[in-house]
XYZ file of C-alpha atoms in Angstrom:
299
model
C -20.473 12.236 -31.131
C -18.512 13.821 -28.136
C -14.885 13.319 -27.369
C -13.883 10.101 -25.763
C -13.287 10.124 -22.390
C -9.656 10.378 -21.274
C -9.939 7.930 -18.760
C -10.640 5.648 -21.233
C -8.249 6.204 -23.976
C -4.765 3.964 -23.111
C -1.804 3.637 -25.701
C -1.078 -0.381 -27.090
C 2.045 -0.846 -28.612
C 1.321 -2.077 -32.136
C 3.607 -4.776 -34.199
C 2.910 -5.885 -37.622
C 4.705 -8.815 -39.136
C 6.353 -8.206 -42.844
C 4.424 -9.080 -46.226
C 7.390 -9.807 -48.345
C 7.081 -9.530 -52.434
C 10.024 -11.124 -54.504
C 12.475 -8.495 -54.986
C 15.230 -10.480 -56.773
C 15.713 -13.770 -58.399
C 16.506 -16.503 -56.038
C 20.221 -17.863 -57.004
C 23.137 -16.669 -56.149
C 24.343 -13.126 -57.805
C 27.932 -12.500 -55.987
C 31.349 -12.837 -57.953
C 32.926 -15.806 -58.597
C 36.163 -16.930 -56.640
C 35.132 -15.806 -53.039
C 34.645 -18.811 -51.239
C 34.533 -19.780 -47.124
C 34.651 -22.841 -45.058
C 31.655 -22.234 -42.538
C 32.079 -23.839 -39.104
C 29.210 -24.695 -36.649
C 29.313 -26.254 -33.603
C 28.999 -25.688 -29.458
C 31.610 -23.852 -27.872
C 35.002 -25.617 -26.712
C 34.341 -27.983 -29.825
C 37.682 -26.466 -31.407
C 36.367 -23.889 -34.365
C 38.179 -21.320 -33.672
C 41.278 -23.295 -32.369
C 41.064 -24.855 -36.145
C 40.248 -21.521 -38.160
C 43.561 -20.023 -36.224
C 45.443 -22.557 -37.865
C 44.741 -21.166 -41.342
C 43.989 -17.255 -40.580
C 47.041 -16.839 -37.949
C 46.764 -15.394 -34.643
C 44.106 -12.762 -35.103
C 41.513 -15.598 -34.009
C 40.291 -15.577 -30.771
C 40.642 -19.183 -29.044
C 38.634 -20.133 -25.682
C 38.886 -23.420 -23.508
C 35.927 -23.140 -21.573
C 31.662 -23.731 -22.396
C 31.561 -19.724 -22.825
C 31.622 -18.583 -26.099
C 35.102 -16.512 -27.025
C 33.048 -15.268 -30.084
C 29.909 -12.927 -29.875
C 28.954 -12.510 -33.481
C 29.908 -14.552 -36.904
C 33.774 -13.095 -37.676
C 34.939 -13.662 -41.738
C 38.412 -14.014 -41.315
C 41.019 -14.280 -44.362
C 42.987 -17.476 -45.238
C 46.974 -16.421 -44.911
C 48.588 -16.521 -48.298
C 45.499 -17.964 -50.265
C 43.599 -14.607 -51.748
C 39.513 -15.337 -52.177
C 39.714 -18.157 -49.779
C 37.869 -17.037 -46.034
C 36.951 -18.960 -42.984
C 33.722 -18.447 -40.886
C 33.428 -18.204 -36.895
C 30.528 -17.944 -35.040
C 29.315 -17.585 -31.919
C 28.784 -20.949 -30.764
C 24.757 -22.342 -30.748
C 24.095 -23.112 -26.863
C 26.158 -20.738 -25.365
C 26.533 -19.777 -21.772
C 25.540 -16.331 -21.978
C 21.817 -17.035 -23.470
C 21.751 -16.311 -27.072
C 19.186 -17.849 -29.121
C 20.662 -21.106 -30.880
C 18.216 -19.741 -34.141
C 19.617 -16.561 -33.846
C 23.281 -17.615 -34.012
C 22.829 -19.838 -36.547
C 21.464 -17.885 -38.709
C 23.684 -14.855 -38.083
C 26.123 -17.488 -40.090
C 23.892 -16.578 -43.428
C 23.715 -12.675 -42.410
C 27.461 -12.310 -42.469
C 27.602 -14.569 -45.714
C 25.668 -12.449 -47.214
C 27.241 -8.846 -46.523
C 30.429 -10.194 -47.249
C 29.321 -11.376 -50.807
C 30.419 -15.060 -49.936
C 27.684 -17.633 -51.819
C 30.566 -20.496 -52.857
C 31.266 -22.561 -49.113
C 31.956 -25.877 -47.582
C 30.910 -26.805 -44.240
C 32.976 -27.728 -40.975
C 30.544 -29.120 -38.274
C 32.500 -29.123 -34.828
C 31.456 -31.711 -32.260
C 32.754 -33.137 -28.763
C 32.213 -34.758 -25.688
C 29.406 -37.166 -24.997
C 27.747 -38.053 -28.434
C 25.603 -41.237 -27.704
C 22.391 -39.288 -27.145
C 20.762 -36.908 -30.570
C 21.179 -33.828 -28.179
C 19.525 -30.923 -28.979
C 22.349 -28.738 -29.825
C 23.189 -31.389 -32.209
C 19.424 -31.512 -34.000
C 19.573 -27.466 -33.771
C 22.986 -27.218 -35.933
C 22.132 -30.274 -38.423
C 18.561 -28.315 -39.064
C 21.184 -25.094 -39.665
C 23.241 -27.462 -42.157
C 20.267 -28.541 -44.188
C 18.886 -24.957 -44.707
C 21.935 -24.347 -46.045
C 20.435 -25.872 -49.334
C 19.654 -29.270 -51.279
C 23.058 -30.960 -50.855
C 24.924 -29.278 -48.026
C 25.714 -32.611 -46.112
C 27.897 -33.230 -49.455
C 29.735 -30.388 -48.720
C 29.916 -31.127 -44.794
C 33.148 -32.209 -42.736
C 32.541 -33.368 -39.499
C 35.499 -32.765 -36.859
C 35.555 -34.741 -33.528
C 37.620 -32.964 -30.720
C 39.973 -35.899 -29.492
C 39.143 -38.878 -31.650
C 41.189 -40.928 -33.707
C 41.308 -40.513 -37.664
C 38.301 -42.151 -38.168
C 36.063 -41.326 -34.992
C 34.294 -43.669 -33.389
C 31.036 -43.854 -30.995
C 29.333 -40.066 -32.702
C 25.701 -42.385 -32.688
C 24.000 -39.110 -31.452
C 25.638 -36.796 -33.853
C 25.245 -38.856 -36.886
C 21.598 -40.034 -35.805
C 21.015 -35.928 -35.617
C 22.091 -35.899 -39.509
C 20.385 -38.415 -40.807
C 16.885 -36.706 -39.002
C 17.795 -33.687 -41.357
C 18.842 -35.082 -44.619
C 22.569 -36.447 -43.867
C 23.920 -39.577 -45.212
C 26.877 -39.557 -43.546
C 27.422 -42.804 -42.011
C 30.039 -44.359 -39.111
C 32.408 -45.638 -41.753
C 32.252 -42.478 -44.055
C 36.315 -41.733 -44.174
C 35.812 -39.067 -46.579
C 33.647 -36.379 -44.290
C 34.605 -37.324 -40.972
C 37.934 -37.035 -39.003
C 39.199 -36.811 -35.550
C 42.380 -35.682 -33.869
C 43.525 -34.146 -31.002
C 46.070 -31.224 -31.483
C 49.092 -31.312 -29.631
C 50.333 -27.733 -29.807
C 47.245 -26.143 -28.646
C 46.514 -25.011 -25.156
C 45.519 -27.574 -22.333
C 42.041 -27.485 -21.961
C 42.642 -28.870 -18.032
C 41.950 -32.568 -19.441
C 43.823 -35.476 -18.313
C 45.224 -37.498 -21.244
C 46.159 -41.097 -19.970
C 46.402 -42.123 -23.510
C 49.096 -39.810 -24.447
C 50.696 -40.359 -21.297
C 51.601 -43.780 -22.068
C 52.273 -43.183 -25.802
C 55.243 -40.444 -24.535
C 56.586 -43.241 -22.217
C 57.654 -44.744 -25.699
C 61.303 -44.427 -26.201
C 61.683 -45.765 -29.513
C 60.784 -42.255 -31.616
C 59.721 -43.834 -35.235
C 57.312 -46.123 -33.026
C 56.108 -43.355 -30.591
C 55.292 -40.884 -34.002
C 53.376 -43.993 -35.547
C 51.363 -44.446 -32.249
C 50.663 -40.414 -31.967
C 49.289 -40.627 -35.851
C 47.057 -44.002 -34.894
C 45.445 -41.964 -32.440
C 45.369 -38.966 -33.801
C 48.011 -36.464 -31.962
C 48.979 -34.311 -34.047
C 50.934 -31.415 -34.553
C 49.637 -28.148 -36.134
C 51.198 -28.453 -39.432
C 49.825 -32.100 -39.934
C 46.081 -30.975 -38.438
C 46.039 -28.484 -41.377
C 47.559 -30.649 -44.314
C 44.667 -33.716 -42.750
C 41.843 -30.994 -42.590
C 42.930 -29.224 -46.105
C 42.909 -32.584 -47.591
C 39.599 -33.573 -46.412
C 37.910 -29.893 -47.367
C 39.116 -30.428 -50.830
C 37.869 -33.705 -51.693
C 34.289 -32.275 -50.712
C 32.188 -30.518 -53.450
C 31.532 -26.804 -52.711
C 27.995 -25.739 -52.119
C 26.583 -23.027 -53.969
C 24.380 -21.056 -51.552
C 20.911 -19.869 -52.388
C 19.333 -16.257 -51.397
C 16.291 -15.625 -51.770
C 16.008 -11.918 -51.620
C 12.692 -10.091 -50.547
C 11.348 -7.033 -50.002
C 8.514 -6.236 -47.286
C 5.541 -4.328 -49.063
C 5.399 -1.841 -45.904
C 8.545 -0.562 -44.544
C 10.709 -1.705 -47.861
C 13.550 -3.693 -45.782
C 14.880 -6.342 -47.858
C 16.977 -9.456 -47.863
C 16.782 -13.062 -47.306
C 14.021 -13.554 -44.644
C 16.096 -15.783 -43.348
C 18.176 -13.719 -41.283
C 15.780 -10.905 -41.003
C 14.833 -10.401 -37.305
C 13.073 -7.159 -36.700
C 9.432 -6.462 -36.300
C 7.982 -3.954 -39.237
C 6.510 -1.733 -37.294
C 6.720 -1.352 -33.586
C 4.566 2.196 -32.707
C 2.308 3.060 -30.046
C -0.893 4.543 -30.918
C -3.831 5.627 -29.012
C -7.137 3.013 -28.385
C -10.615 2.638 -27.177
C -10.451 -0.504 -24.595
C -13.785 -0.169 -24.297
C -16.683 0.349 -26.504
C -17.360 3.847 -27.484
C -20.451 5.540 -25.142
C -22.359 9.408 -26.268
C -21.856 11.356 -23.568
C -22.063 15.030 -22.690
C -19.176 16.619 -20.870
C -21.532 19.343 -19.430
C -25.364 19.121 -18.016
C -28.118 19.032 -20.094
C -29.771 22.385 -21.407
C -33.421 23.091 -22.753
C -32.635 24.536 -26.429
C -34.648 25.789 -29.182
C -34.040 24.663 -32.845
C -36.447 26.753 -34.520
């Protein structure tokens, strides 16, 4: 058989998928007394305006739809050792990123850091009457998390009263994916509106009129009703919820791909196993002599 023509040998980039084999057993391996409250939620929903609160001024705060956070940041709880708070990039950002991707960066940074112990803080605002997307792509995130995450899972409404009302679409979005938290559930939900952060450029009618108030006991009690509050009392109300809530003990299933040997939960494993270019016929292979024909003799 003759060399194949040149003209008809091209180069084809070449991916193969992994083949994972169990590696390790699938429970959770890290030491004990390392635990983190995990927030999810859209952008300008108040994460990392709440995780500041706890882990001082280190965290970066934004008031617009673009994300202030490109990649899932551990950050340490002031003055409480073992205790960490999570802040990701938020899932329908402005700048593209994969909702999947982001999400799941959340179990990545988990798992470097050694954190398997967490509670959940699921960040919502604006209109919630519709099961929106972004709020069936972070309830999917919650339920991976394991078997009874949504017992572990606090649900924070950007200006709403103590006990939020009209979150149909955000509640409907948890129950498609395994929640059971219902409207009247005063144990994991809350709402408040903080009154030393930033202006987001809102209008506030509401607290307009509750400032006209000149009586001060009355004007604090109307604040509290509605859920103003200052940063001091936004922490104790947010502690106080977080503690009443189980902890969930996270689950890695750790795997190792039978042809390049990465390993880890595939989960938050994202690149290809092989990506090469090799050389490739895209035709069938002809005979064919390079030169003309000569008469020979074989005996």
């Amino acid at each position: 058989l003759c060399p194949p023509r040149p003209s008809l040998v091209r180069n084809m980039a070449l991916t193969i998928q992994h083949i994972f084999e169990d590696y390790k057993e699938e429970k959770s391996f890290f030491a004990e007394g390392r635990t983190a409250v995990v927030s999810v939620g859209t952008s300008g929903t108040g994460k990392s305006s709440i995780i500041r609160l706890f882990c001082g001024n280190s965290v970066v705060v934004g008031h617009s739809t673009s994300s202030q956070t490109s990649e899932s940041t551990l950050h340490a709880e002031q003055h409480t050792p073992g205790k960490f708070w999570l802040d990701s990039q938020g899932a329908n950002d402005s700048n593209g990123t994969n909702d999947q991707r982001v999400l799941t960066d959340i179990l990545r940074t988990l798992y470097e850091q050694q954190v398997d112990n967490i509670r959940i803080m699921w960040c919502v605002s604006g209109d919630m009457d519709r099961v929106k997307l972004e709020f069936q792509t972070q309830a999917r995130f919650i339920q991976s998390l394991g078997p009874n995450a949504w017992r572990s899972c606090l649900i924070i409404k950007k200006r709403g009263k103590p006990q939020p009302r009209n979150m149909a679409g955000v509640l409907e979005a948890g129950r498609r994916y395994g929640s059971n938290i219902a409207a009247d559930d005063e144990q994991r939900l809350l709402g408040y509106t903080g009154l030393e952060f930033k202006s987001d450029g809102q209008d506030d009618s509401t607290l307009e009129l509750i400032m006209e108030v000149e009586n001060a006991e009355r004007r604090n009690e109307r604040l509290r009703q509605y859920g103003y509050l200052k940063n001091a009392d936004a922490k104790q109300a947010i502690n106080a919820k977080l503690d009443a809530l189980p902890s969930l003990r996270l689950q890695f299933s750790i795997k190792r791909c039978t042809k390049c040997g990465v390993s880890g939960d595939p989960r938050f494993i994202f690149a290809n196993c092989h990506g090469v270019q090799m050389r490739h016929h895209p035709q069938a292979i002809q005979r064919y002599h390079p030169d003309s024909l000569a008469a020979v003799h074989i005996g």
